[in-house]
CSV table of C-alpha atoms in Angstrom, one decimal:
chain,number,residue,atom,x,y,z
A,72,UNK,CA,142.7,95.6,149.4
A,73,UNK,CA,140.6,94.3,151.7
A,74,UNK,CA,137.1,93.0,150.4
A,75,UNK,CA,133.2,93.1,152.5
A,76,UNK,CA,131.2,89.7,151.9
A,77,UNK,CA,128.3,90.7,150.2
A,78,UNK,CA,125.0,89.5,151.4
A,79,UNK,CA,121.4,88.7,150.1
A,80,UNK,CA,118.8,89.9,152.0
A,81,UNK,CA,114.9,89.8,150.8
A,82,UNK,CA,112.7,91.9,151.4
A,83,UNK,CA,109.6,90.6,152.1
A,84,UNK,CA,106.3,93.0,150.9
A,85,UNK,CA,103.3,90.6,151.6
A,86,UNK,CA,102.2,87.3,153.2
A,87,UNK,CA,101.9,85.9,149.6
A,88,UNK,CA,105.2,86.0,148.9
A,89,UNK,CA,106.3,84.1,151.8
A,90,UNK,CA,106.2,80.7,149.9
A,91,UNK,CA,109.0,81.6,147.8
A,92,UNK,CA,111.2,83.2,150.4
A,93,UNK,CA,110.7,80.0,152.4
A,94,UNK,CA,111.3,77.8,149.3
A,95,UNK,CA,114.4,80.2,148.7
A,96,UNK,CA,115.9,80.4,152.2
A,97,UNK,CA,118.7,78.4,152.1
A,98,UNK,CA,120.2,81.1,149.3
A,99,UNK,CA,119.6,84.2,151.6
A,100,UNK,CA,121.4,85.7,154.1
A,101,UNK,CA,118.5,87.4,155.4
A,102,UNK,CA,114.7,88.6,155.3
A,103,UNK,CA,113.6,92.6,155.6
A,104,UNK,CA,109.9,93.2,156.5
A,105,UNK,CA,107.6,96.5,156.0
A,106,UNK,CA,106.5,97.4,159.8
A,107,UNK,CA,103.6,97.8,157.8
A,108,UNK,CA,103.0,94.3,157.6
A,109,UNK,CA,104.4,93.2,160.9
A,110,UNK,CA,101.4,95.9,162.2
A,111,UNK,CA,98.3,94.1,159.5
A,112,UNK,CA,99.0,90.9,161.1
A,113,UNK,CA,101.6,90.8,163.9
A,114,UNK,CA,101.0,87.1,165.3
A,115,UNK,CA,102.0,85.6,161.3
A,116,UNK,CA,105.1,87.4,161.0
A,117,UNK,CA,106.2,87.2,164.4
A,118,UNK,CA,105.8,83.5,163.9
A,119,UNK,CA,107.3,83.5,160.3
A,120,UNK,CA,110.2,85.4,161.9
A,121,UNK,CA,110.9,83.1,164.5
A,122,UNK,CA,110.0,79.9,163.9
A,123,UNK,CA,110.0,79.1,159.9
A,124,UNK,CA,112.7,81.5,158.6
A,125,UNK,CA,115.7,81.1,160.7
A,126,UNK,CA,117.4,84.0,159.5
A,127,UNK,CA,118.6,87.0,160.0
A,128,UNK,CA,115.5,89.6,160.3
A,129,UNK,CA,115.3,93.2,159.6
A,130,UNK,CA,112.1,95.3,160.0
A,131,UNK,CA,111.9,98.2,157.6
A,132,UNK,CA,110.3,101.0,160.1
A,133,UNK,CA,108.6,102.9,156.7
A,134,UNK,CA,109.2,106.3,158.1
A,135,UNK,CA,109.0,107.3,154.2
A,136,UNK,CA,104.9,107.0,154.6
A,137,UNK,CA,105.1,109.3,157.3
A,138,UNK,CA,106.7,112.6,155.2
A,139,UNK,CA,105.2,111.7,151.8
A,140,UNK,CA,101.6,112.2,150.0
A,141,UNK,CA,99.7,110.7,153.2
A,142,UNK,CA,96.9,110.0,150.9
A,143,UNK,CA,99.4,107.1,149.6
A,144,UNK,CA,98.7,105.1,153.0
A,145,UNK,CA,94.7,105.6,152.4
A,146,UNK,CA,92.2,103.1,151.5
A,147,UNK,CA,88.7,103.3,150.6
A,148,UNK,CA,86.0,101.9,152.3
A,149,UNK,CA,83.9,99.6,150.1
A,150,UNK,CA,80.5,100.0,151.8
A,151,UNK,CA,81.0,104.2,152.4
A,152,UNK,CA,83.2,104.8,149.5
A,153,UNK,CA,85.3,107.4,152.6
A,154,UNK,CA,88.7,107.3,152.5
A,155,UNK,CA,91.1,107.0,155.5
A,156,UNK,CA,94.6,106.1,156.7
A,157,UNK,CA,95.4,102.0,156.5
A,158,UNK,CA,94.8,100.4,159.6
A,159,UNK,CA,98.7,99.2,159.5
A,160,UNK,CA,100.0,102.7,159.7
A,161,UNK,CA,97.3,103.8,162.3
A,162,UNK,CA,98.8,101.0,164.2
A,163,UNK,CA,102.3,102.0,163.6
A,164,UNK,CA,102.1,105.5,164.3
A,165,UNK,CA,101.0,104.7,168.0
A,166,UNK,CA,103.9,102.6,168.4
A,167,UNK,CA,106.8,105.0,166.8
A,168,UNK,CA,104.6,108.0,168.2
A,169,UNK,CA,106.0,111.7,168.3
A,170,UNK,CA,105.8,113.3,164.9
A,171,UNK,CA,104.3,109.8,163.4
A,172,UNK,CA,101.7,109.8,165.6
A,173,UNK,CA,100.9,113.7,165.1
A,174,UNK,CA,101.0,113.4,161.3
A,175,UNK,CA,98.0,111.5,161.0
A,176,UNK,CA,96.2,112.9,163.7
A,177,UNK,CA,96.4,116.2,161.8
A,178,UNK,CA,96.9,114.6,158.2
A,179,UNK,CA,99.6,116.8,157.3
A,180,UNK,CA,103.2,114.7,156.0
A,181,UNK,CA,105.9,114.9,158.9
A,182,UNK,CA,108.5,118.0,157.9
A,183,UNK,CA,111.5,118.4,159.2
A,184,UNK,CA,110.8,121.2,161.4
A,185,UNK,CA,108.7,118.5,163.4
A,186,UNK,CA,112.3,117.2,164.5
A,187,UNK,CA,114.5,120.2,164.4
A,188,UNK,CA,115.2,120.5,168.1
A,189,UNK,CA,118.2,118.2,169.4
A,190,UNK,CA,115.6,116.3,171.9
A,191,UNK,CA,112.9,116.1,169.6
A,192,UNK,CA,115.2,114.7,166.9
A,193,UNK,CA,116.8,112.2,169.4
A,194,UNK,CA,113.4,110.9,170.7
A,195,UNK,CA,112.4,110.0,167.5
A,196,UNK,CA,115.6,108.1,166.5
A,197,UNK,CA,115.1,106.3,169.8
A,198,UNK,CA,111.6,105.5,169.3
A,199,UNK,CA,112.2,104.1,165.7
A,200,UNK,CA,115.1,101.8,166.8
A,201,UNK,CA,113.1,100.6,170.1
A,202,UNK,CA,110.7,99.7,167.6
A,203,UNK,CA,112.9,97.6,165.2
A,204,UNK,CA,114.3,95.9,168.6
A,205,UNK,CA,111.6,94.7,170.3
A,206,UNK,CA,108.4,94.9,168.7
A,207,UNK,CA,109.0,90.7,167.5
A,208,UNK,CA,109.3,89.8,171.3
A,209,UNK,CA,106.4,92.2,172.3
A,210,UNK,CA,103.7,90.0,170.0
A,211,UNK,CA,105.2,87.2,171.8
A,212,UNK,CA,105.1,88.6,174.9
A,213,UNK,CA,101.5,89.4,175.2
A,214,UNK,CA,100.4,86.2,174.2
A,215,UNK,CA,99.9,83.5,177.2
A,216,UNK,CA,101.0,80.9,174.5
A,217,UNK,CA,104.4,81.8,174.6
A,218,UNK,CA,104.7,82.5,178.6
A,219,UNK,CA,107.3,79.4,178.9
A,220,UNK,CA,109.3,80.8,176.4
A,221,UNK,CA,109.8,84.2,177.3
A,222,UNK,CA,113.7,84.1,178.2
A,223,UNK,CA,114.1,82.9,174.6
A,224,UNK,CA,112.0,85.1,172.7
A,225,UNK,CA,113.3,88.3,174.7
A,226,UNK,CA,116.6,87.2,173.3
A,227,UNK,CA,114.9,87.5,169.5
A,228,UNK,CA,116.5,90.5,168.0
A,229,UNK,CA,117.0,92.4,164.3
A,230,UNK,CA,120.3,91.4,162.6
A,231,UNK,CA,120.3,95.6,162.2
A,232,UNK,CA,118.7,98.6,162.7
A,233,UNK,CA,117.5,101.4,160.3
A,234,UNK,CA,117.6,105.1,161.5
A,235,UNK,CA,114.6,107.1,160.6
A,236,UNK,CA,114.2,108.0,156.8
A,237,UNK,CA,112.5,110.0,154.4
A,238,UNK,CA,112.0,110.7,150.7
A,239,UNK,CA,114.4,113.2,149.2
A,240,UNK,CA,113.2,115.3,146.4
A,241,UNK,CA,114.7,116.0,143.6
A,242,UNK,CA,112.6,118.8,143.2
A,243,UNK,CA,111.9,120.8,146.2
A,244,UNK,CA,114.4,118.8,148.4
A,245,UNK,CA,111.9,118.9,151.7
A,246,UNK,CA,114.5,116.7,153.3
A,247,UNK,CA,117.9,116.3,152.3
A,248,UNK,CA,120.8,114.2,152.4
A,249,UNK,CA,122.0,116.0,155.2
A,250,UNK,CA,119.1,115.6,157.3
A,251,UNK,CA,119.4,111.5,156.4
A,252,UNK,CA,122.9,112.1,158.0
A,253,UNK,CA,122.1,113.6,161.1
A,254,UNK,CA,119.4,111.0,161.7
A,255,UNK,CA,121.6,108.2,161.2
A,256,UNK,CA,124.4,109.5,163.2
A,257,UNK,CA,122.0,110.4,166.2
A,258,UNK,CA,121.1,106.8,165.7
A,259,UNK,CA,124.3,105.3,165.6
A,260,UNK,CA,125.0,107.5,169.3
A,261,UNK,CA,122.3,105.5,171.0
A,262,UNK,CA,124.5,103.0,172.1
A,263,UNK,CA,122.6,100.1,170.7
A,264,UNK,CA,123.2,96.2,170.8
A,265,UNK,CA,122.8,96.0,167.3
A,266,UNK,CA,124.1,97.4,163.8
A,267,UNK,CA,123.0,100.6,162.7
A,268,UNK,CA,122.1,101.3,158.8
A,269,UNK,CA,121.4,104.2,156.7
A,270,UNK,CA,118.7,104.3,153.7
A,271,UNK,CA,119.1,106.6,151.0
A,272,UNK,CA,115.7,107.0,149.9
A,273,UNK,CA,116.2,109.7,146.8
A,274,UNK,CA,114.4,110.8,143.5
A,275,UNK,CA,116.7,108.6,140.3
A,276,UNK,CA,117.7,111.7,139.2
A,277,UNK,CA,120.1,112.4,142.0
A,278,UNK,CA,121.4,109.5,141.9
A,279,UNK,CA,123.3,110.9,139.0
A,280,UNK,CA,124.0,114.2,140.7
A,281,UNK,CA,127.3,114.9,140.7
A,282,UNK,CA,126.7,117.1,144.0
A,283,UNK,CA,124.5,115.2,145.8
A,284,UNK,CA,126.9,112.0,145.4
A,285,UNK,CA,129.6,114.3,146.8
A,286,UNK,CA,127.5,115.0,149.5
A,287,UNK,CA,126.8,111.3,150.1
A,288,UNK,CA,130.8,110.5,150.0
A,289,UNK,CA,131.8,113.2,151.8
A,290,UNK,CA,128.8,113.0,155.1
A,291,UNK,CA,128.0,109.5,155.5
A,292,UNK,CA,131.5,108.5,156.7
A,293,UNK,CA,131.1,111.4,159.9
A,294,UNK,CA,128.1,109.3,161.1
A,295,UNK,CA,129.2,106.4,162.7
């Protein structure tokens, strides 16, 4: 039978936890960081990325946020006591766009009718990988200090992509396991130069659903 290699991959939630992924690095396969974070400060992890970690990188797009209780990507403003959405996801939204970028504009959590048409649905997949691809070089890019390197950092690139992804319910099942398949396998039809990876993002108690692991065995194969 034949056996995958596993791998260990970090993921990497805040800057203050870089000193033990870099004290840990030689153990790890690879790092995964938020977009959030790449978006709060884009010139520290662009540099982390490239020229402390030496690893394989993956950027977690954080779709989730986008079809989940917006208020949980909210912060209060010490001096007004007003509430509004993180600066980081502002910033994200404009660059995945489409339904991200709606959903805070009118404050309402994406649905899946925002994507049900085959174009809109393929857009958005695009616009999330394109993201994961070249948002590193990007904050390179547009900085004069890196102008001599520019060959090089065009060449930086994710170890893998994630397809869009959302929260599945175990309650009223807003998205499903199906609609996590269809995303991915749009993905993995975009022809890219680079892995493509699902995230099952589910309530705990379908992870001991009989049906819904069915589900999972029997779809996830037909998505390439």
């Amino acid at each position: 039978m034949s056996v995958v290699e596993p791998h260990v991959i970090i993921r990497m939630g805040t800057h203050a936890e870089k000193r033990y992924v870099l004290k840990t690095a030689n153990l790890l396969d690879g790092v995964i960081i938020g977009a959030n974070l790449v978006e709060a400060t884009p010139a520290a992890t662009a540099s982390l990325i490239a020229h402390k970690l030496s690893k394989s990188f993956f950027i977690d797009p954080m779709t989730y946020a986008f079809g989940n209780d917006l208020d949980l990507i909210k912060s209060s403003q010490a001096k007004t006591g007003v509430s509004s959405f993180k600066r980081s996801y502002c910033r994200l939204s404009e660059h995945l766009g489409g339904p991200f970028h709606l959903s805070l504009q009118r404050s309402a959590a994406i649905v899946p009718s925002d994507f049900s048409s085959a174009k809109d649905a393929h857009d958005m997949c695009r616009a999330v990988a394109d993201y994961q691809r070249n948002r590193i070089p990007l904050i390179f890019l547009t900085d004069p200090e890196y102008e001599e390197f520019a060959d090089e950092i065009r060449k930086l690139r994710p170890a893998g992509v994630f397809a869009p992804y959302f929260y599945i319910d175990g309650g009223n099942r807003t998205f499903s396991i199906e609609h996590q398949c269809e995303l991915g396998m749009i993905t993995a039809r975009l022809g890219l130069d680079v892995p493509v990876h699902i995230v099952v993002c589910a309530a705990n108690s379908l992870l001991s659903d009989a049906r819904f692991i069915d589900k999972l065995i029997s779809q996830l194969p037909r998505t390439g």
